[in-house]
Short mmCIF file of C-alpha atoms and ligand atoms in Angstrom, two decimals:
data_model
loop_
_atom_site.label_atom_id
_atom_site.label_comp_id
_atom_site.label_asym_id
_atom_site.label_seq_id
_atom_site.Cartn_x
_atom_site.Cartn_y
_atom_site.Cartn_z
CA MET A 1 28.60 -5.73 -80.07
CA ARG A 2 30.41 -4.04 -77.19
CA ILE A 3 32.78 -1.28 -78.25
CA VAL A 4 35.12 0.71 -76.01
CA LEU A 5 35.67 4.15 -77.54
CA GLY A 6 38.95 5.54 -76.20
CA VAL A 7 39.40 9.30 -76.52
CA SER A 8 42.78 10.92 -75.90
CA GLY A 9 43.59 14.60 -75.63
CA GLY A 10 43.54 16.32 -79.01
CA ILE A 11 41.23 18.83 -80.63
CA ALA A 12 39.78 15.99 -82.76
CA ALA A 13 38.09 14.74 -79.55
CA TYR A 14 35.06 16.74 -80.68
CA LYS A 15 34.77 14.43 -83.73
CA ALA A 16 34.79 11.40 -81.40
CA VAL A 17 31.37 12.55 -80.17
CA GLU A 18 30.01 11.91 -83.68
CA VAL A 19 31.82 8.55 -83.86
CA CYS A 20 30.13 7.60 -80.57
CA ARG A 21 26.67 8.62 -81.81
CA ARG A 22 27.01 6.75 -85.10
CA LEU A 23 28.19 3.53 -83.44
CA VAL A 24 25.27 3.65 -80.99
CA ASP A 25 22.88 4.30 -83.90
CA ALA A 26 24.34 1.23 -85.64
CA GLY A 27 23.10 -0.86 -82.69
CA HIS A 28 26.36 -1.21 -80.75
CA HIS A 29 26.92 -0.90 -77.02
CA VAL A 30 29.47 1.90 -76.67
CA THR A 31 31.44 2.71 -73.52
CA PRO A 32 33.55 5.87 -73.84
CA VAL A 33 36.85 5.99 -71.93
CA LEU A 34 38.40 9.45 -71.75
CA THR A 35 41.95 10.36 -70.74
CA GLU A 36 42.46 13.34 -68.42
CA ALA A 37 43.68 15.37 -71.41
CA ALA A 38 40.60 14.41 -73.48
CA ARG A 39 38.37 15.88 -70.74
CA ARG A 40 40.02 19.27 -71.35
CA PHE A 41 38.65 19.23 -74.91
CA VAL A 42 35.19 17.65 -74.49
CA GLY A 43 33.27 17.11 -71.25
CA ALA A 44 32.47 13.59 -70.05
CA ALA A 45 28.80 14.63 -69.79
CA THR A 46 28.59 14.95 -73.59
CA PHE A 47 29.75 11.35 -74.12
CA SER A 48 27.66 10.03 -71.21
CA ALA A 49 24.55 11.54 -72.78
CA LEU A 50 25.13 9.84 -76.14
CA ALA A 51 26.81 6.54 -75.26
CA SER A 52 25.33 3.31 -73.87
CA ASP A 53 27.15 3.75 -70.55
CA PRO A 54 28.25 6.78 -68.56
CA VAL A 55 31.97 7.60 -68.89
CA PRO A 56 33.82 5.48 -66.28
CA GLU A 57 35.51 7.58 -63.61
CA GLY A 58 38.99 6.10 -63.93
CA ILE A 59 41.22 3.18 -63.14
CA TRP A 60 40.53 3.30 -59.39
CA GLU A 61 36.72 3.22 -59.58
CA PRO A 62 34.92 -0.11 -60.26
CA PHE A 63 32.78 -0.15 -63.41
CA GLU A 64 29.55 -2.22 -63.38
CA GLY A 65 30.80 -3.85 -60.16
CA ARG A 66 34.08 -5.07 -61.69
CA ILE A 67 37.67 -3.84 -61.87
CA ALA A 68 37.25 -1.20 -64.56
CA HIS A 69 40.10 -1.98 -66.98
CA THR A 70 39.80 -5.79 -66.94
CA GLY A 71 35.97 -5.66 -66.99
CA LEU A 72 35.97 -3.32 -70.00
CA GLY A 73 38.84 -5.04 -71.79
CA ARG A 74 37.44 -8.57 -71.45
CA ALA A 75 33.87 -7.65 -72.39
CA ALA A 76 34.87 -5.59 -75.45
CA ASP A 77 34.37 -6.93 -78.97
CA LEU A 78 36.50 -4.04 -80.23
CA VAL A 79 38.42 -1.05 -78.86
CA VAL A 80 38.76 2.05 -81.03
CA VAL A 81 40.89 5.03 -80.01
CA ALA A 82 39.87 8.28 -81.71
CA PRO A 83 41.76 10.51 -81.57
CA ALA A 84 44.98 8.67 -80.75
CA THR A 85 47.61 11.31 -79.88
CA ALA A 86 51.37 10.80 -80.24
CA ASP A 87 51.54 10.44 -76.45
CA LEU A 88 48.79 7.77 -76.34
CA LEU A 89 50.43 5.78 -79.17
CA ALA A 90 53.80 5.93 -77.37
CA ARG A 91 52.36 4.74 -74.07
CA TYR A 92 50.39 1.95 -75.78
CA ALA A 93 53.39 0.80 -77.85
CA ALA A 94 55.57 0.82 -74.71
CA GLY A 95 53.03 -1.32 -72.83
CA MET A 96 52.34 1.33 -70.21
CA ALA A 97 49.10 1.14 -68.25
CA ASP A 98 49.03 4.35 -66.24
CA ASP A 99 45.42 5.35 -66.89
CA LEU A 100 42.12 3.58 -67.62
CA LEU A 101 42.48 3.78 -71.41
CA THR A 102 46.01 2.33 -71.68
CA ALA A 103 45.21 -0.30 -69.00
CA THR A 104 42.08 -1.33 -70.95
CA LEU A 105 44.13 -1.55 -74.16
CA LEU A 106 46.52 -3.96 -72.45
CA ALA A 107 43.70 -5.95 -70.84
CA THR A 108 41.76 -6.65 -74.02
CA GLY A 109 42.05 -9.54 -76.48
CA ALA A 110 39.64 -7.78 -78.86
CA PRO A 111 40.70 -6.12 -82.12
CA VAL A 112 42.01 -2.56 -81.64
CA VAL A 113 41.67 0.31 -84.11
CA VAL A 114 43.64 3.53 -83.59
CA CYS A 115 42.94 6.82 -85.37
CA PRO A 116 46.01 9.05 -85.02
CA ALA A 117 45.62 12.83 -84.90
CA MET A 118 48.46 15.33 -84.40
CA HIS A 119 50.42 18.12 -86.05
CA THR A 120 52.34 17.28 -89.23
CA GLU A 121 55.78 17.56 -87.58
CA MET A 122 54.72 15.08 -84.90
CA TRP A 123 53.09 12.73 -87.45
CA GLU A 124 56.32 12.71 -89.46
CA HIS A 125 58.58 12.19 -86.42
CA PRO A 126 60.42 8.82 -86.52
CA ALA A 127 59.33 8.06 -82.94
CA VAL A 128 55.66 8.18 -83.95
CA ALA A 129 56.34 6.14 -87.11
CA GLU A 130 58.20 3.49 -85.08
CA ASN A 131 55.48 3.30 -82.44
CA LEU A 132 52.86 2.82 -85.16
CA ALA A 133 54.98 0.16 -86.86
CA THR A 134 55.24 -1.68 -83.52
CA LEU A 135 51.47 -1.51 -83.01
CA ARG A 136 50.76 -2.63 -86.59
CA ARG A 137 53.10 -5.59 -86.10
CA ARG A 138 51.01 -6.57 -83.06
CA GLY A 139 47.82 -6.56 -85.16
CA VAL A 140 46.52 -3.08 -84.31
CA ARG A 141 44.60 -1.51 -87.23
CA VAL A 142 45.44 2.10 -88.08
CA VAL A 143 43.00 4.53 -89.71
CA PRO A 144 45.53 7.04 -91.08
CA PRO A 145 45.08 10.79 -90.64
CA GLU A 146 44.11 13.03 -93.55
CA SER A 147 45.51 16.33 -94.87
CA GLY A 148 43.76 19.57 -94.11
CA ARG A 149 43.27 22.22 -91.49
CA LEU A 150 44.88 21.51 -88.11
CA ALA A 151 44.59 23.16 -84.69
CA GLY A 152 45.94 26.73 -84.54
CA GLY A 153 45.12 27.35 -88.21
CA ASP A 154 47.98 25.19 -89.57
CA GLU A 155 47.58 23.04 -92.68
CA GLY A 156 49.09 19.63 -93.37
CA THR A 157 48.81 15.90 -92.75
CA GLY A 158 47.73 14.82 -89.30
CA ARG A 159 44.04 15.68 -89.13
CA MET A 160 42.03 12.75 -87.77
CA ALA A 161 40.01 10.81 -90.36
CA GLU A 162 36.35 11.83 -90.62
CA PRO A 163 33.82 10.06 -88.35
CA GLY A 164 32.23 8.25 -91.33
CA THR A 165 35.61 6.78 -92.34
CA ILE A 166 36.34 5.68 -88.75
CA VAL A 167 32.91 4.08 -88.27
CA ALA A 168 33.20 2.22 -91.60
CA ALA A 169 36.64 0.88 -90.56
CA VAL A 170 35.30 -0.19 -87.15
CA LEU A 171 32.30 -1.98 -88.68
CA ALA A 172 34.52 -3.75 -91.23
CA VAL A 173 36.86 -5.01 -88.48
CA LEU A 174 33.89 -6.14 -86.35
CA ASP A 175 32.33 -7.97 -89.30
CA ALA A 176 35.59 -9.70 -90.15
CA SER A 177 36.38 -10.70 -86.57
CA SER A 178 32.91 -11.98 -85.65
CA GLY A 179 32.58 -13.85 -88.96
CA GLU A 180 36.01 -15.40 -88.43
CA ALA A 181 35.29 -16.47 -84.84
CA ARG A 182 31.94 -17.96 -85.79
CA ARG A 183 32.84 -19.58 -89.10
CA GLY A 184 32.28 -23.31 -88.80
CA ASP A 185 31.65 -23.29 -85.03
CA LEU A 186 28.43 -25.30 -85.61
CA SER A 187 29.78 -27.56 -88.31
CA GLY A 188 28.68 -31.16 -87.91
CA ARG A 189 25.78 -30.05 -85.67
CA ARG A 190 22.13 -30.63 -86.49
CA VAL A 191 19.99 -27.61 -85.65
CA VAL A 192 16.18 -27.43 -85.78
CA VAL A 193 14.52 -24.01 -85.80
CA SER A 194 10.83 -23.08 -85.71
CA ALA A 195 9.49 -19.78 -87.03
CA GLY A 196 6.31 -17.81 -87.64
CA GLY A 197 2.87 -17.73 -86.09
CA THR A 198 0.76 -20.89 -86.33
CA ARG A 199 -2.77 -20.60 -87.73
CA GLU A 200 -5.58 -22.48 -86.03
CA ALA A 201 -8.64 -23.02 -88.20
CA ILE A 202 -12.08 -21.85 -87.11
CA ASP A 203 -13.53 -22.92 -90.45
CA PRO A 204 -12.15 -23.16 -94.04
CA VAL A 205 -12.09 -19.34 -94.18
CA ARG A 206 -11.02 -18.02 -90.76
CA VAL A 207 -8.09 -18.70 -88.47
CA ILE A 208 -6.79 -17.71 -85.03
CA THR A 209 -3.21 -16.48 -85.36
CA ASN A 210 -0.74 -13.86 -84.05
CA ARG A 211 1.60 -11.15 -85.35
CA SER A 212 4.73 -13.25 -85.89
CA SER A 213 6.28 -12.68 -89.33
CA GLY A 214 8.86 -15.46 -89.03
CA LYS A 215 11.76 -13.01 -89.59
CA GLN A 216 13.51 -13.84 -86.31
CA GLY A 217 13.26 -17.62 -86.76
CA HIS A 218 14.39 -17.44 -90.40
CA ALA A 219 17.37 -15.30 -89.31
CA VAL A 220 18.34 -17.96 -86.75
CA ALA A 221 18.11 -20.72 -89.39
CA GLU A 222 20.18 -18.73 -91.89
CA ALA A 223 22.84 -17.86 -89.28
CA ALA A 224 23.10 -21.49 -88.11
CA ALA A 225 23.57 -22.66 -91.74
CA ASP A 226 26.24 -19.96 -92.30
CA ARG A 227 28.05 -21.30 -89.22
CA GLY A 228 28.21 -24.79 -90.69
CA ALA A 229 25.19 -26.53 -89.11
CA LYS A 230 22.81 -28.85 -90.96
CA VAL A 231 19.57 -26.94 -90.41
CA THR A 232 15.90 -27.91 -90.57
CA LEU A 233 13.54 -24.96 -90.45
CA VAL A 234 9.91 -25.68 -89.55
CA THR A 235 8.06 -22.55 -90.49
CA ALA A 236 4.52 -21.24 -90.43
CA SER A 237 5.70 -18.11 -92.26
CA ALA A 238 5.46 -17.43 -96.00
CA LEU A 239 8.96 -15.89 -96.09
CA PRO A 240 11.34 -17.49 -98.63
CA ALA A 241 13.41 -20.44 -97.38
CA PRO A 242 16.97 -19.40 -96.41
CA SER A 243 19.55 -20.96 -98.74
CA GLY A 244 21.12 -24.22 -97.65
CA VAL A 245 18.34 -24.93 -95.13
CA ASP A 246 15.86 -27.85 -95.27
CA THR A 247 12.53 -26.09 -94.93
CA VAL A 248 9.27 -27.71 -93.83
CA ARG A 249 6.12 -25.59 -94.26
CA VAL A 250 3.39 -26.01 -91.64
CA GLU A 251 0.23 -24.17 -90.65
CA SER A 252 -1.14 -25.28 -87.28
CA ALA A 253 0.42 -26.03 -83.88
CA ALA A 254 -0.38 -29.72 -84.40
CA GLU A 255 1.48 -29.76 -87.75
CA MET A 256 4.39 -27.88 -86.20
CA GLU A 257 4.55 -30.32 -83.29
CA ALA A 258 4.69 -33.33 -85.63
CA ALA A 259 7.39 -31.77 -87.85
CA ILE A 260 9.50 -30.55 -84.89
CA ASP A 261 9.28 -33.86 -83.05
CA ALA A 262 10.43 -35.77 -86.14
CA ALA A 263 13.33 -33.39 -86.83
CA ALA A 264 14.39 -33.05 -83.16
CA ARG A 265 14.99 -36.78 -82.68
CA ASP A 266 18.63 -36.58 -83.81
CA ALA A 267 19.15 -32.82 -83.35
CA ASP A 268 21.89 -31.27 -81.22
CA VAL A 269 19.99 -28.00 -80.89
CA VAL A 270 16.33 -26.96 -81.13
CA VAL A 271 15.46 -23.25 -81.24
CA MET A 272 11.74 -22.51 -80.85
CA ALA A 273 11.43 -18.97 -82.24
CA ALA A 274 7.88 -19.64 -83.47
CA ALA A 275 4.91 -17.97 -81.84
CA VAL A 276 2.81 -21.11 -81.44
CA ALA A 277 -0.87 -20.31 -80.84
CA ASP A 278 -1.64 -21.11 -77.20
CA PHE A 279 -5.20 -22.16 -77.96
CA ARG A 280 -7.34 -23.33 -80.87
CA PRO A 281 -11.01 -24.03 -81.57
CA LYS A 282 -11.87 -27.41 -80.09
CA ALA A 283 -13.55 -28.44 -83.34
CA ALA A 284 -12.99 -26.58 -86.60
CA SER A 285 -16.08 -26.43 -88.80
CA ASP A 286 -15.54 -28.01 -92.21
CA GLN A 287 -17.98 -25.54 -93.75
CA LYS A 288 -17.86 -21.74 -93.63
CA VAL A 289 -19.64 -20.56 -90.48
CA HIS A 290 -22.34 -17.97 -91.11
CA GLY A 291 -23.11 -15.55 -88.31
CA VAL A 292 -20.99 -15.18 -85.16
CA PRO A 293 -19.58 -18.60 -84.18
CA GLU A 294 -19.63 -19.72 -80.57
CA LEU A 295 -16.02 -20.71 -80.18
CA VAL A 296 -15.05 -23.38 -77.69
CA LEU A 297 -11.27 -23.21 -77.28
CA GLU A 298 -8.76 -25.76 -76.06
CA PRO A 299 -5.02 -25.45 -75.36
CA THR A 300 -2.58 -26.44 -78.10
CA PRO A 301 0.19 -28.93 -77.28
CA ASP A 302 3.16 -27.26 -75.56
CA ILE A 303 5.79 -28.30 -78.10
CA LEU A 304 8.76 -26.96 -76.15
CA ALA A 305 7.79 -28.55 -72.85
CA GLY A 306 7.28 -31.86 -74.71
CA LEU A 307 10.77 -31.59 -76.22
CA ALA A 308 12.24 -30.88 -72.77
CA ALA A 309 10.52 -33.95 -71.33
CA ARG A 310 11.93 -36.21 -74.07
CA ARG A 311 15.25 -34.52 -74.77
CA ARG A 312 18.26 -36.61 -75.71
CA PRO A 313 21.47 -36.24 -73.68
CA GLY A 314 23.49 -33.14 -74.57
CA GLN A 315 20.70 -31.63 -76.67
CA VAL A 316 20.46 -27.83 -76.22
CA LEU A 317 16.91 -26.44 -76.08
CA VAL A 318 16.22 -22.77 -76.70
CA GLY A 319 12.86 -21.04 -76.25
CA PHE A 320 11.81 -17.49 -77.06
CA ALA A 321 9.46 -15.47 -74.86
CA ALA A 322 7.43 -12.53 -76.11
CA GLU A 323 6.46 -10.41 -73.10
CA THR A 324 4.97 -6.95 -72.59
CA GLU A 325 5.60 -6.28 -68.89
CA ASP A 326 8.23 -7.37 -66.36
CA ALA A 327 9.72 -9.23 -69.34
CA VAL A 328 12.85 -10.62 -67.70
CA GLY A 329 11.12 -11.52 -64.41
CA ARG A 330 8.34 -13.43 -66.17
CA ALA A 331 10.77 -15.10 -68.53
CA GLY A 332 12.97 -16.29 -65.66
CA ARG A 333 9.99 -18.22 -64.33
CA LYS A 334 9.08 -19.46 -67.82
CA LEU A 335 12.62 -20.78 -68.29
CA GLU A 336 12.19 -23.05 -65.27
CA ARG A 337 8.67 -24.09 -66.20
CA LYS A 338 9.63 -25.04 -69.77
CA GLY A 339 12.84 -26.82 -68.73
CA VAL A 340 14.96 -25.18 -71.45
CA ASP A 341 18.67 -24.30 -71.42
CA LEU A 342 18.27 -20.80 -72.85
CA LEU A 343 15.30 -18.47 -73.06
CA VAL A 344 15.47 -15.46 -75.36
CA VAL A 345 13.25 -12.70 -74.01
CA ASN A 346 11.92 -9.87 -76.16
CA ASP A 347 9.85 -7.07 -74.65
CA VAL A 348 7.53 -6.70 -77.63
CA SER A 349 6.02 -3.48 -76.24
CA ALA A 350 9.30 -1.60 -76.90
CA PRO A 351 9.81 0.27 -80.21
CA GLY A 352 11.52 -1.80 -82.92
CA VAL A 353 11.37 -4.99 -80.83
CA GLY A 354 9.74 -8.35 -81.63
CA PHE A 355 6.87 -9.02 -84.01
CA GLU A 356 7.24 -7.97 -87.67
CA HIS A 357 10.16 -5.54 -87.21
CA ASP A 358 13.50 -6.03 -88.99
CA THR A 359 15.18 -5.33 -85.63
CA ASN A 360 15.01 -6.90 -82.19
CA GLU A 361 16.45 -6.41 -78.70
CA VAL A 362 16.64 -9.38 -76.36
CA THR A 363 17.94 -10.71 -73.08
CA ILE A 364 19.23 -14.28 -73.20
CA LEU A 365 18.66 -16.10 -69.92
CA GLY A 366 20.52 -19.31 -69.14
CA SER A 367 19.39 -22.13 -66.88
CA ASP A 368 22.81 -21.69 -65.23
CA GLY A 369 21.80 -18.17 -64.11
CA GLY A 370 23.69 -16.46 -66.95
CA ARG A 371 22.23 -13.40 -68.60
CA ILE A 372 23.26 -11.62 -71.81
CA ASN A 373 21.71 -8.36 -72.98
CA VAL A 374 21.69 -7.95 -76.75
CA PRO A 375 21.03 -4.30 -77.68
CA LEU A 376 18.67 -3.24 -80.48
CA GLY A 377 20.06 -4.47 -83.80
CA SER A 378 19.14 -6.53 -86.82
CA LYS A 379 17.41 -9.90 -86.30
CA ARG A 380 20.50 -11.50 -87.84
CA LEU A 381 22.63 -9.88 -85.13
CA VAL A 382 20.28 -11.25 -82.45
CA ALA A 383 20.36 -14.67 -84.17
CA ASP A 384 24.16 -14.76 -83.99
CA ALA A 385 24.11 -13.71 -80.33
CA VAL A 386 21.70 -16.58 -79.55
CA LEU A 387 23.89 -19.01 -81.48
CA ASP A 388 27.00 -17.73 -79.65
CA ALA A 389 25.27 -18.77 -76.39
CA VAL A 390 24.26 -22.11 -77.96
CA ALA A 391 27.83 -22.76 -79.18
CA ALA A 392 29.14 -22.00 -75.67
CA ARG A 393 26.65 -24.57 -74.25
CA LEU A 394 27.72 -27.18 -76.81
CA ARG A 395 31.34 -26.60 -75.80
CA GLY A 396 30.28 -27.18 -72.19
CA GLY A 397 30.60 -23.53 -71.19
CA SER A 398 28.18 -21.26 -69.35
CA THR A 399 25.89 -18.55 -70.71
CA ALA A 400 27.87 -15.70 -69.04
CA GLY A 401 27.09 -12.69 -66.91
CA ALA A 402 25.05 -11.91 -63.85
CA ASP A 403 22.23 -13.71 -61.99
CA THR A 404 18.61 -13.77 -63.20
CA GLU A 405 15.69 -12.74 -60.99
CA THR A 406 13.20 -15.44 -59.89
CA GLY A 407 9.68 -15.40 -58.44
CA ASP A 408 6.44 -17.35 -58.31
CA THR A 409 3.41 -15.71 -59.89
CA GLY A 410 0.93 -17.39 -62.27
CA GLU A 411 1.85 -17.12 -65.95
CA SER A 412 0.65 -17.53 -69.49
CA ARG A 413 2.33 -20.38 -71.35
O1 PMT B 501 8.44 -13.69 -86.13
P1 PMT B 501 8.88 -12.25 -85.89
O2 PMT B 501 7.89 -11.26 -86.45
O3 PMT B 501 10.28 -12.01 -86.36
O4 PMT B 501 8.85 -11.99 -84.30
C1 PMT B 501 9.72 -12.69 -83.48
C2 PMT B 501 8.97 -13.25 -82.25
C3 PMT B 501 8.53 -12.11 -81.37
C4 PMT B 501 7.77 -14.10 -82.66
C5 PMT B 501 9.99 -14.21 -81.51
O5 PMT B 501 11.10 -13.46 -81.24
C6 PMT B 501 9.39 -14.75 -80.24
O6 PMT B 501 9.41 -14.14 -79.18
N1 PMT B 501 8.85 -16.00 -80.33
C7 PMT B 501 8.15 -16.67 -79.22
C8 PMT B 501 6.81 -16.03 -79.04
C9 PMT B 501 5.97 -16.79 -78.07
O7 PMT B 501 5.07 -17.47 -78.47
O8 PMT B 501 6.36 -16.74 -76.83
P2 PMT B 501 5.61 -17.56 -75.67
O9 PMT B 501 6.08 -16.88 -74.44
O10 PMT B 501 4.16 -17.63 -75.89
O11 PMT B 501 6.19 -19.03 -75.77
C10 PMT B 501 7.37 -19.43 -75.10
C11 PMT B 501 8.06 -20.53 -75.87
O12 PMT B 501 7.23 -21.70 -75.90
C12 PMT B 501 8.37 -20.19 -77.32
O13 PMT B 501 9.65 -20.70 -77.62
C13 PMT B 501 7.27 -20.91 -78.10
O14 PMT B 501 7.74 -21.29 -79.38
C14 PMT B 501 7.02 -22.12 -77.22
N2 PMT B 501 5.64 -22.63 -77.29
C15 PMT B 501 4.58 -21.84 -76.98
C16 PMT B 501 3.31 -22.37 -77.01
C17 PMT B 501 3.13 -23.71 -77.40
N3 PMT B 501 1.93 -24.24 -77.49
N4 PMT B 501 4.19 -24.47 -77.71
C18 PMT B 501 5.44 -23.96 -77.65
O15 PMT B 501 6.43 -24.68 -77.92
#
């Protein structure tokens, strides 16, 4: 998820550094936006070193090639302001937009969390209370300050909540808002998902296979069912079947092809997360081979390309691509070759990415040139990002984002 971390000018700005680090560690894409006053307490370099993006210069400088405040506001899944000073709360409540942070707050439709921090007298002032009441009425969540030591050695209420409390509040709001937005968005849709690595028999004892655990495909099936779809999972993995999902167990590419083809006939969406073996022994021995066998290999059927050739109108086809070098460049070419709508690329040479891990990091390429980067996070988080792109396609929308690269070298399948 994309989080804008607003920091205004109070001594608690030093605690915002820890908030930033923890949100990044939780797998979120964090862009810090500092007011001029915040920069007097903590340098921008500190946030730039820890966050996903460098601190944007200000309202007059483009950020990632777009107008900074609208680009940040529209892309954000959540904006959190920590610390939020009395001055920042007043300007936000009044609808002012005289710096990058207040302009971003006005430009976003995402949930906003504010974490006030100030001296007790200011916290208890009716102006602050009224500004907070106005913001609460507009749906802004407030993480209230705590009692304790304040700047200048004073004691009282007004100290910003601890980073752990703020991060827990942010994650709870993100969970609630993404669950709410997604709930039922695939209801009435039929979704077919493949998972796991197929096993191609050499003889009754040995197989050719790969490292796929099936975790990513099972996460996609589970997420699609949670979002209301009727899901068929065709899996070569031994993982338990997700609840509420029709599960078909297969072993080889040929079995997977037959099961997928049958299920895909009336499907709205097919997601091929399986690592289908690209080749198999031309003839499996029906007795155990003794000694070193001389294997003659043949290609397996390309299930995804077959689906693309026979697809029914409006059906959305999604492939995955496991790559180890020039991942996005190669995948861009694979997307065209396979004729799919979306290709989910994982660079499986990166730590925590792809085969067997509980986490993944992907780029989703669209046949419309769209491109979405999903930062390292749980496979469920990646599954929901893929299904967000699928749901946008079903609604007739585009994938989003910038152009993909293209080229023309020879490829594996
Ligand atoms: O299972 P996990 O341990 O959780 O790991 C997840 C994963 C890395 C397996 C998954 O995220 C992934 O990348 N799956 C696709 C791996 C792969 O086989 O990529 P590929 O580039 O070889 O194939 C491209 C696409 O064509 C895939 O959608 C594949 O399912 C499909 N294909 C490939 C060969 C074939 N004969 N038929 C196919 O349909």
